[in-house]
Tab-separated table of C-alpha atoms in Angstrom:
chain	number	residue	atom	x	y	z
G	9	UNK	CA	25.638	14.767	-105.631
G	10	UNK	CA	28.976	15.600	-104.607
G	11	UNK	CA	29.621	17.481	-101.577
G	12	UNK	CA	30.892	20.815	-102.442
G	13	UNK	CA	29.458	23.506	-99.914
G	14	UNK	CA	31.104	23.771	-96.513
G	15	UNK	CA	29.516	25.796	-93.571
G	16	UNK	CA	31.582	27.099	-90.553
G	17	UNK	CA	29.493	28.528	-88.146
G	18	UNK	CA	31.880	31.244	-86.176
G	19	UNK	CA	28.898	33.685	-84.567
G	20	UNK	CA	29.967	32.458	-80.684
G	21	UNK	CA	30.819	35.049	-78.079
G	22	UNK	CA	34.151	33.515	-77.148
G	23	UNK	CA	33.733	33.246	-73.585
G	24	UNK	CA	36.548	30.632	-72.213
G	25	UNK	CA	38.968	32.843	-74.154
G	26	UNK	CA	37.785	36.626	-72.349
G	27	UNK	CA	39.299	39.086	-72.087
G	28	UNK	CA	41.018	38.143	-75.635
G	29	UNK	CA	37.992	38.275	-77.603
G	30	UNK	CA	36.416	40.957	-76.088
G	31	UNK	CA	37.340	42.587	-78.927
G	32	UNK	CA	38.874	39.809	-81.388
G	33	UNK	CA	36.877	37.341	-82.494
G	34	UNK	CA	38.062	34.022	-81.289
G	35	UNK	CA	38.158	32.362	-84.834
G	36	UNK	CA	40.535	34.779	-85.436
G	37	UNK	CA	43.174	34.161	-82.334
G	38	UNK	CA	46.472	32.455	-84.631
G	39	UNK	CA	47.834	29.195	-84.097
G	40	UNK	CA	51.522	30.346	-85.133
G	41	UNK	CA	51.091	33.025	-87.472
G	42	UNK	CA	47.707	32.110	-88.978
G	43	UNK	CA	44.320	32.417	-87.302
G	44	UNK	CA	42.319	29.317	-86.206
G	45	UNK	CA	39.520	29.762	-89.042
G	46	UNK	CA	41.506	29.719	-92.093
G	47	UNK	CA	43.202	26.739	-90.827
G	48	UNK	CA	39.519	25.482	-91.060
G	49	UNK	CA	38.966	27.068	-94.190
G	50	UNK	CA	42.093	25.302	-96.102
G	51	UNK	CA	40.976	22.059	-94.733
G	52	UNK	CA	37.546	22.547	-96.577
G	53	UNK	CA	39.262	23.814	-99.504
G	54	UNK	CA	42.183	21.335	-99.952
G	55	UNK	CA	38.951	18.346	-99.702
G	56	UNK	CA	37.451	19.923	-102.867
G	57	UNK	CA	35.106	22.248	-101.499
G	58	UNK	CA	34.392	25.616	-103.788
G	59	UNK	CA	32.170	27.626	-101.538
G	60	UNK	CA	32.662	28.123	-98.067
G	61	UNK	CA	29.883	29.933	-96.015
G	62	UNK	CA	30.467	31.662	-93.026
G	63	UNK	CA	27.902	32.308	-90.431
G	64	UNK	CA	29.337	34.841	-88.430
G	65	UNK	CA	27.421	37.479	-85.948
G	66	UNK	CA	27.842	41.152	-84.754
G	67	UNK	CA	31.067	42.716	-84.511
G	68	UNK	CA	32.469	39.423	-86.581
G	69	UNK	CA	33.002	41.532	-89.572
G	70	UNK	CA	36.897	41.074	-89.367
G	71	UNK	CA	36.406	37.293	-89.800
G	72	UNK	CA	35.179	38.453	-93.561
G	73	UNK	CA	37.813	41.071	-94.022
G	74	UNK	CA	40.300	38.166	-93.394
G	75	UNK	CA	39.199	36.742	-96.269
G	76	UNK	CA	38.573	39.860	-98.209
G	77	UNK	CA	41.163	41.912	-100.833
G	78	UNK	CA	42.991	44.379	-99.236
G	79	UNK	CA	44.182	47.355	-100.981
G	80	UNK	CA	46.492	48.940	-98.959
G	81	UNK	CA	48.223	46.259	-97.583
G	82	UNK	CA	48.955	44.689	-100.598
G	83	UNK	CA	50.192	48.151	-102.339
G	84	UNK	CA	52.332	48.777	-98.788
G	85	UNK	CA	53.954	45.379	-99.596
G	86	UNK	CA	54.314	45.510	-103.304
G	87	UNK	CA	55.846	49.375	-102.235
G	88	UNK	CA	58.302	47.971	-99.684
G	89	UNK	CA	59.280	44.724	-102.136
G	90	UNK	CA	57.962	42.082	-99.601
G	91	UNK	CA	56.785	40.462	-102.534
G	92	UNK	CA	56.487	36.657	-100.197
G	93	UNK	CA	53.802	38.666	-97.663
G	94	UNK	CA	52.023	40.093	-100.520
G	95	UNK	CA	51.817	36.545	-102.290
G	96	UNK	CA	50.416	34.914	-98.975
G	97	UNK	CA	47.741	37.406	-97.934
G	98	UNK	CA	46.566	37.254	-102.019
G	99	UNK	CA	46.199	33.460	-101.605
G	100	UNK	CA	44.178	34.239	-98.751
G	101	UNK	CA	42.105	35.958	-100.531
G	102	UNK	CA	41.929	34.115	-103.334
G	103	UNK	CA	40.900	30.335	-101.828
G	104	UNK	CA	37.272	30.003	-102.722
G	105	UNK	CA	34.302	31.724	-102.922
G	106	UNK	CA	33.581	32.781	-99.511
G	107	UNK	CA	29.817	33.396	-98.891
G	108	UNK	CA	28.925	35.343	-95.204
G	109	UNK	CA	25.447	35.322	-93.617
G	110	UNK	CA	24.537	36.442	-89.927
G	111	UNK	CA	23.130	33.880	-87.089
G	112	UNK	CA	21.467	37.614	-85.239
G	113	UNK	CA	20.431	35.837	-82.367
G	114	UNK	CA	22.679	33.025	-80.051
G	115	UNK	CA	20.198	30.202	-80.958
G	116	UNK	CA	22.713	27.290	-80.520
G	117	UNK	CA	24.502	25.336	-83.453
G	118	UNK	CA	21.420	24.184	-84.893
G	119	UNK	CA	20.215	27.560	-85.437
G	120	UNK	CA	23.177	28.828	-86.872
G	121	UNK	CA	23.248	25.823	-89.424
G	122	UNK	CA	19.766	26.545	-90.594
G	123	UNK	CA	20.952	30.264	-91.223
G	124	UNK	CA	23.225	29.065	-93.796
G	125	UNK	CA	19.734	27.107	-95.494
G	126	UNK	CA	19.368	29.355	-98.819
G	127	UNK	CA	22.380	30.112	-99.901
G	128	UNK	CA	23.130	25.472	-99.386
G	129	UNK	CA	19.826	25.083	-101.003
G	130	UNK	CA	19.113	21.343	-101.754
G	131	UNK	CA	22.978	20.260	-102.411
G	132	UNK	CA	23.814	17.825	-99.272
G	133	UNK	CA	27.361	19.973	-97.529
G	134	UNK	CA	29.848	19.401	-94.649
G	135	UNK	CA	29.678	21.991	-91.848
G	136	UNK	CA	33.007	22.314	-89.881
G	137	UNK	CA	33.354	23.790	-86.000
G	138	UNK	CA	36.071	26.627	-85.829
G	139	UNK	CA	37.201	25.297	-82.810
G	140	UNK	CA	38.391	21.637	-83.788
G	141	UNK	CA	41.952	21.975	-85.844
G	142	UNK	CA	42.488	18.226	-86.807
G	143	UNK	CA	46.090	17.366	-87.810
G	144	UNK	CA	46.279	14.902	-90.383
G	145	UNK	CA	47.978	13.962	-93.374
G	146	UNK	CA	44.827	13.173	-95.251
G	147	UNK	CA	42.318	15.666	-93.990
G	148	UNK	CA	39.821	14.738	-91.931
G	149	UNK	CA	36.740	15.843	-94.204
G	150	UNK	CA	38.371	14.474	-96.906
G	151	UNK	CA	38.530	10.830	-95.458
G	152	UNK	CA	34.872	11.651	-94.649
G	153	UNK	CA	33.674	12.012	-97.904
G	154	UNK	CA	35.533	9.040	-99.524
G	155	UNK	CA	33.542	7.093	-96.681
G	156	UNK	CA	30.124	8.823	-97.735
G	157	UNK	CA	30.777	7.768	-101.311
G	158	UNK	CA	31.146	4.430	-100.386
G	159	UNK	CA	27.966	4.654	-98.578
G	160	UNK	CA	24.365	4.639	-98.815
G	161	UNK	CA	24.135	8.339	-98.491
G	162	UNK	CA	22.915	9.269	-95.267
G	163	UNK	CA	25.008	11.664	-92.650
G	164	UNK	CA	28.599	10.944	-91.619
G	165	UNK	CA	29.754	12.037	-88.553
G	166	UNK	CA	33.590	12.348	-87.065
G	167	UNK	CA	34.245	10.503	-83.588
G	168	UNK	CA	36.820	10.061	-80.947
G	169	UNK	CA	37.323	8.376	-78.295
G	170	UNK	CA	37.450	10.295	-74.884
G	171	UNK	CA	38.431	9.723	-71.613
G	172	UNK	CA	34.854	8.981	-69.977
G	173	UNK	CA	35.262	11.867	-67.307
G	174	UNK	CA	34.743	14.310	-70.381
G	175	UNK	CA	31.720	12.601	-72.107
G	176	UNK	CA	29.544	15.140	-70.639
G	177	UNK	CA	31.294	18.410	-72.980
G	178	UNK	CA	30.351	16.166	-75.918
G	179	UNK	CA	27.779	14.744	-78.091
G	180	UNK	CA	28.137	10.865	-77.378
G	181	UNK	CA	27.038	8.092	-79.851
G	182	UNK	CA	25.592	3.933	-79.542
G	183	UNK	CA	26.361	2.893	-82.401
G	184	UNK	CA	27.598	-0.836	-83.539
G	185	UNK	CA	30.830	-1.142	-85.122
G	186	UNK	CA	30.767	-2.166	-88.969
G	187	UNK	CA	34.470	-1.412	-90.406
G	188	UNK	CA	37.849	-0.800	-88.911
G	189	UNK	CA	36.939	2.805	-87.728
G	190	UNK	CA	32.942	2.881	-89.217
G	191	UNK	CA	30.510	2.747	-86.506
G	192	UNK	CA	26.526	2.817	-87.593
G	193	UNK	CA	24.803	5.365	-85.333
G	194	UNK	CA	21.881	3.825	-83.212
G	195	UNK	CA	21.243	6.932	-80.869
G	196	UNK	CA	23.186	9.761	-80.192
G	197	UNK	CA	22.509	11.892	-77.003
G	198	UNK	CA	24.112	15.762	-76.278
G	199	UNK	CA	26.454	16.262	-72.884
G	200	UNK	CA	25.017	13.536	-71.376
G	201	UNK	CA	26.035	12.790	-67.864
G	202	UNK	CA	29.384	10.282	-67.332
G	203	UNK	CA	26.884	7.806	-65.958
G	204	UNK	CA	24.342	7.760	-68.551
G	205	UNK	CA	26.685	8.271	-71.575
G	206	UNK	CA	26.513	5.016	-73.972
G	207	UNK	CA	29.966	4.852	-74.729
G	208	UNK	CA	33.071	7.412	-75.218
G	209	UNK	CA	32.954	7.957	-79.082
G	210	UNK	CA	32.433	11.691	-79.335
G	211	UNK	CA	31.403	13.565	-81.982
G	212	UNK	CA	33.741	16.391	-83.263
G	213	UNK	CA	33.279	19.517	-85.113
G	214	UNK	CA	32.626	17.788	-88.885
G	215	UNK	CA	29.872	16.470	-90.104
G	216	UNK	CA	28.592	15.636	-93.782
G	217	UNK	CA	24.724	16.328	-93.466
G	218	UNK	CA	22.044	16.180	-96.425
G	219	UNK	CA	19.864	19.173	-96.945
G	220	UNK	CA	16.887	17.320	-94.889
G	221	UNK	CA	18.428	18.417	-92.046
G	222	UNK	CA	16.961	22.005	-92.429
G	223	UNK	CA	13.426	20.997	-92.606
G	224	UNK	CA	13.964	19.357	-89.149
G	225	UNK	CA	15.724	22.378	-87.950
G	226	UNK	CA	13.013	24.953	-88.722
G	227	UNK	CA	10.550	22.424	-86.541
G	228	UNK	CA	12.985	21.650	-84.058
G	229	UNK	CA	12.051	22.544	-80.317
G	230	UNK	CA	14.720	23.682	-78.116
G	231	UNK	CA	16.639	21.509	-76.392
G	232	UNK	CA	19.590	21.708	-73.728
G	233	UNK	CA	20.111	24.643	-72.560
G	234	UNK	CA	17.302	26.394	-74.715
G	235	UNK	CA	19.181	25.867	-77.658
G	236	UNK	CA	18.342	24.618	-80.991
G	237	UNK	CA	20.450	21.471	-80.995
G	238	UNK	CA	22.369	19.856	-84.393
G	239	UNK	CA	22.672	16.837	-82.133
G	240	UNK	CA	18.709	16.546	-81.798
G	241	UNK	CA	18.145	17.204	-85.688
G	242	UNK	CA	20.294	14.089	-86.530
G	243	UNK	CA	18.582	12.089	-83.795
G	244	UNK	CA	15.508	12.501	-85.192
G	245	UNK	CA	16.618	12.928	-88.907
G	246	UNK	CA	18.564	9.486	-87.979
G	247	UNK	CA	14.925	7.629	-87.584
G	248	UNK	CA	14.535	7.324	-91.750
G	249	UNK	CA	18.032	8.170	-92.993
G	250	UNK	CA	21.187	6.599	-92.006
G	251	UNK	CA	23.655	8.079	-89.683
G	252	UNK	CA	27.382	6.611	-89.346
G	253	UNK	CA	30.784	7.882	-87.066
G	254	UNK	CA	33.860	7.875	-88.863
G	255	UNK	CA	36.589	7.462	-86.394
G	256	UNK	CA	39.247	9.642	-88.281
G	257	UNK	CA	43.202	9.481	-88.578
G	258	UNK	CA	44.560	12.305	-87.088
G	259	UNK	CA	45.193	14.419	-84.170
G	260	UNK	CA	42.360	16.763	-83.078
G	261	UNK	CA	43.075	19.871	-81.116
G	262	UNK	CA	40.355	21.992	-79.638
G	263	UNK	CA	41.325	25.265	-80.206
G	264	UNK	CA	38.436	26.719	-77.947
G	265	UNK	CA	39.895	25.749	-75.220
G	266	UNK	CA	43.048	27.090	-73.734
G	267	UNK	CA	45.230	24.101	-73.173
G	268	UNK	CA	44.158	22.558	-76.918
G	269	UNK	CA	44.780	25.640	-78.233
G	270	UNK	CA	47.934	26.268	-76.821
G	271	UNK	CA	49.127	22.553	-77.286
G	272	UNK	CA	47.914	23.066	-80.726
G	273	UNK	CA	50.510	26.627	-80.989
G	274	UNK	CA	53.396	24.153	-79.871
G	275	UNK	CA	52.551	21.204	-82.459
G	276	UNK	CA	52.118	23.681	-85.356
G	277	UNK	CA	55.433	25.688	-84.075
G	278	UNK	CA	57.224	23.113	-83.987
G	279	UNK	CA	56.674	22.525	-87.872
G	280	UNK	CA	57.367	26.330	-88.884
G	281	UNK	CA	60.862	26.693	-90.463
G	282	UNK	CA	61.897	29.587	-88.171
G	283	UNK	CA	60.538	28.776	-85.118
G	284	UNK	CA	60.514	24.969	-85.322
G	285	UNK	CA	64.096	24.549	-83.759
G	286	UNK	CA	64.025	27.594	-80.867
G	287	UNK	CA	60.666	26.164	-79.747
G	288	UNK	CA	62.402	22.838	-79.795
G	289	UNK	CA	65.636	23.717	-77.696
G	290	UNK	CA	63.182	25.555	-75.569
G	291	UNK	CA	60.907	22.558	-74.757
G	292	UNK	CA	63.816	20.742	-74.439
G	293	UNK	CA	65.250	23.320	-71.882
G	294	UNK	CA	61.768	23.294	-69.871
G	295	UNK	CA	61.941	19.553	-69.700
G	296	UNK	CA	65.011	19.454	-67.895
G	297	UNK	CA	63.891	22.238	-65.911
G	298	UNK	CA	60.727	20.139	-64.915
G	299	UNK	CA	63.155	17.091	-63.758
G	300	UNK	CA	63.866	19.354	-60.854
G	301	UNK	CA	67.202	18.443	-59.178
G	302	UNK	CA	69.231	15.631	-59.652
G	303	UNK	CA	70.475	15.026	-55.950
């Protein structure tokens, strides 16, 4: 079956970004002028995917209303003639069908995967992490899938190489190399520690999973850090299906943490027709600043 169905789990607290999201949910924080989430949202969307299903938590309401139809804005625009704002924020809300359930407890990703179980049912479906904005000019889950249909169907992961000092904020696959960028997935172990990790391919936020995946879930035992892990459910889902890394073409940018997400604010600024050339000459400006003195 075709992969239609996206999941993006967005119930975290938001922690590395306090005080900010004390309030504001962090999926919600723009990159530029448009929050991290939708930029997740259009990548599902622009791959073919029709329903996207949110898995959101308490006092993440606004991440729906994002998404939603809203009344008075759009009559204060069509009132004031800003007929360009009113167009954008109706394409918002008309993208896909966007489905919302609620992860009530912090169980780990795992957990908030198998929240998302009815409304998937048995269709297999890509889940993709809020936090991972990947820059590409074919995107990412898209060059996913056209692997998956090439393959015995199984689960498809995306991977990166990483310096090896940061192997242990990631989930780290042994795998043996069978294309250009196609790895075949022998074991795959969460955060391990830099001297145990088997290599540097990381996993990033998408994955294409079957619905399997949930039985295992539901059975699953926590793991690190009392969580229910994703990375354990492929592990042991991996034992009688097949489980590959895609090493994707892009550039990935982890918005959940401050220095990805503010390198991903210049990257994306520099592209805006406004801002592009001021952020430019200011860069440019900071540069020379940073040579220090000449003499």
């Amino acid at each position: 079956m075709s992969i239609k169905k996206a999941v993006i789990p967005a119930a975290g607290f938001g922690t590395r970004f306090l005080p900010a999201t004390k309030a504001v949910p962090k999926e919600l924080l723009p990159i530029v002028d448009k929050p991290t989430i939708q930029y997740i949202a259009e990548e599902a969307i622009h791959t073919g995917i029709t329903q996207v299903i949110l898995v959101t938590g308490r006092e993440k309401g606004s991440i729906e209303d994002h998404f939603d139809v809203s009344f008075e804005l759009e009559h204060h625009l069509q009132t004031k003639g800003k007929t360009d704002l009113l167009k954008l924020i109706q394409d918002i809300a008309g993208m896909a069908q966007i489905v919302s359930v609620r992860q009530k407890k912090p169980l780990g990703l795992g957990h908030a995967i198998l929240c998302a179980r009815q409304v998937v049912g048995e269709h297999p479906f890509a889940v993709l992490l809020a936090d991972d904005i990947v820059d590409a000019a074919t995107p990412c889950l898209r060059q996913m899938i056209d692997i998956y249909n090439k393959l015995e169907k199984g689960i498809v992961l995306a991977i990166q190489e990483v310096p090896r000092r940061e192997v242990s904020q990631y989930g780290i696959i042994a795998g043996e190399q069978i294309d250009d960028r196609l790895y075949r997935v022998t074991s795959l172990v969460e955060k391990p520690p830099v001297s145990e990790a088997p290599s540097n391919l990381a996993v990033i936020g998408r994955y294409l999973l079957p619905p399997r995946i949930f039985d295992v879930l539901e059975s699953l035992p926590p793991g690190k850090g009392g969580e229910i892990q994703l990375t354990d459910a492929i592990s042991r889902l991996g034992e009688t299906v097949p489980v590959y890394g895609y090493k994707f073409e892009g550039d990935r940018y982890d918005a959940g943490d401050k220095f990805g997400f503010f390198a991903a604010n210049v990257r994306f600024g520099l592209r805006h027709p406004k801002l592009g050339p001021r952020i430019r000459e200011f860069l440019l400006k900071m540069a020379e600043e940073l040579k220090g003195p000449t003499h």
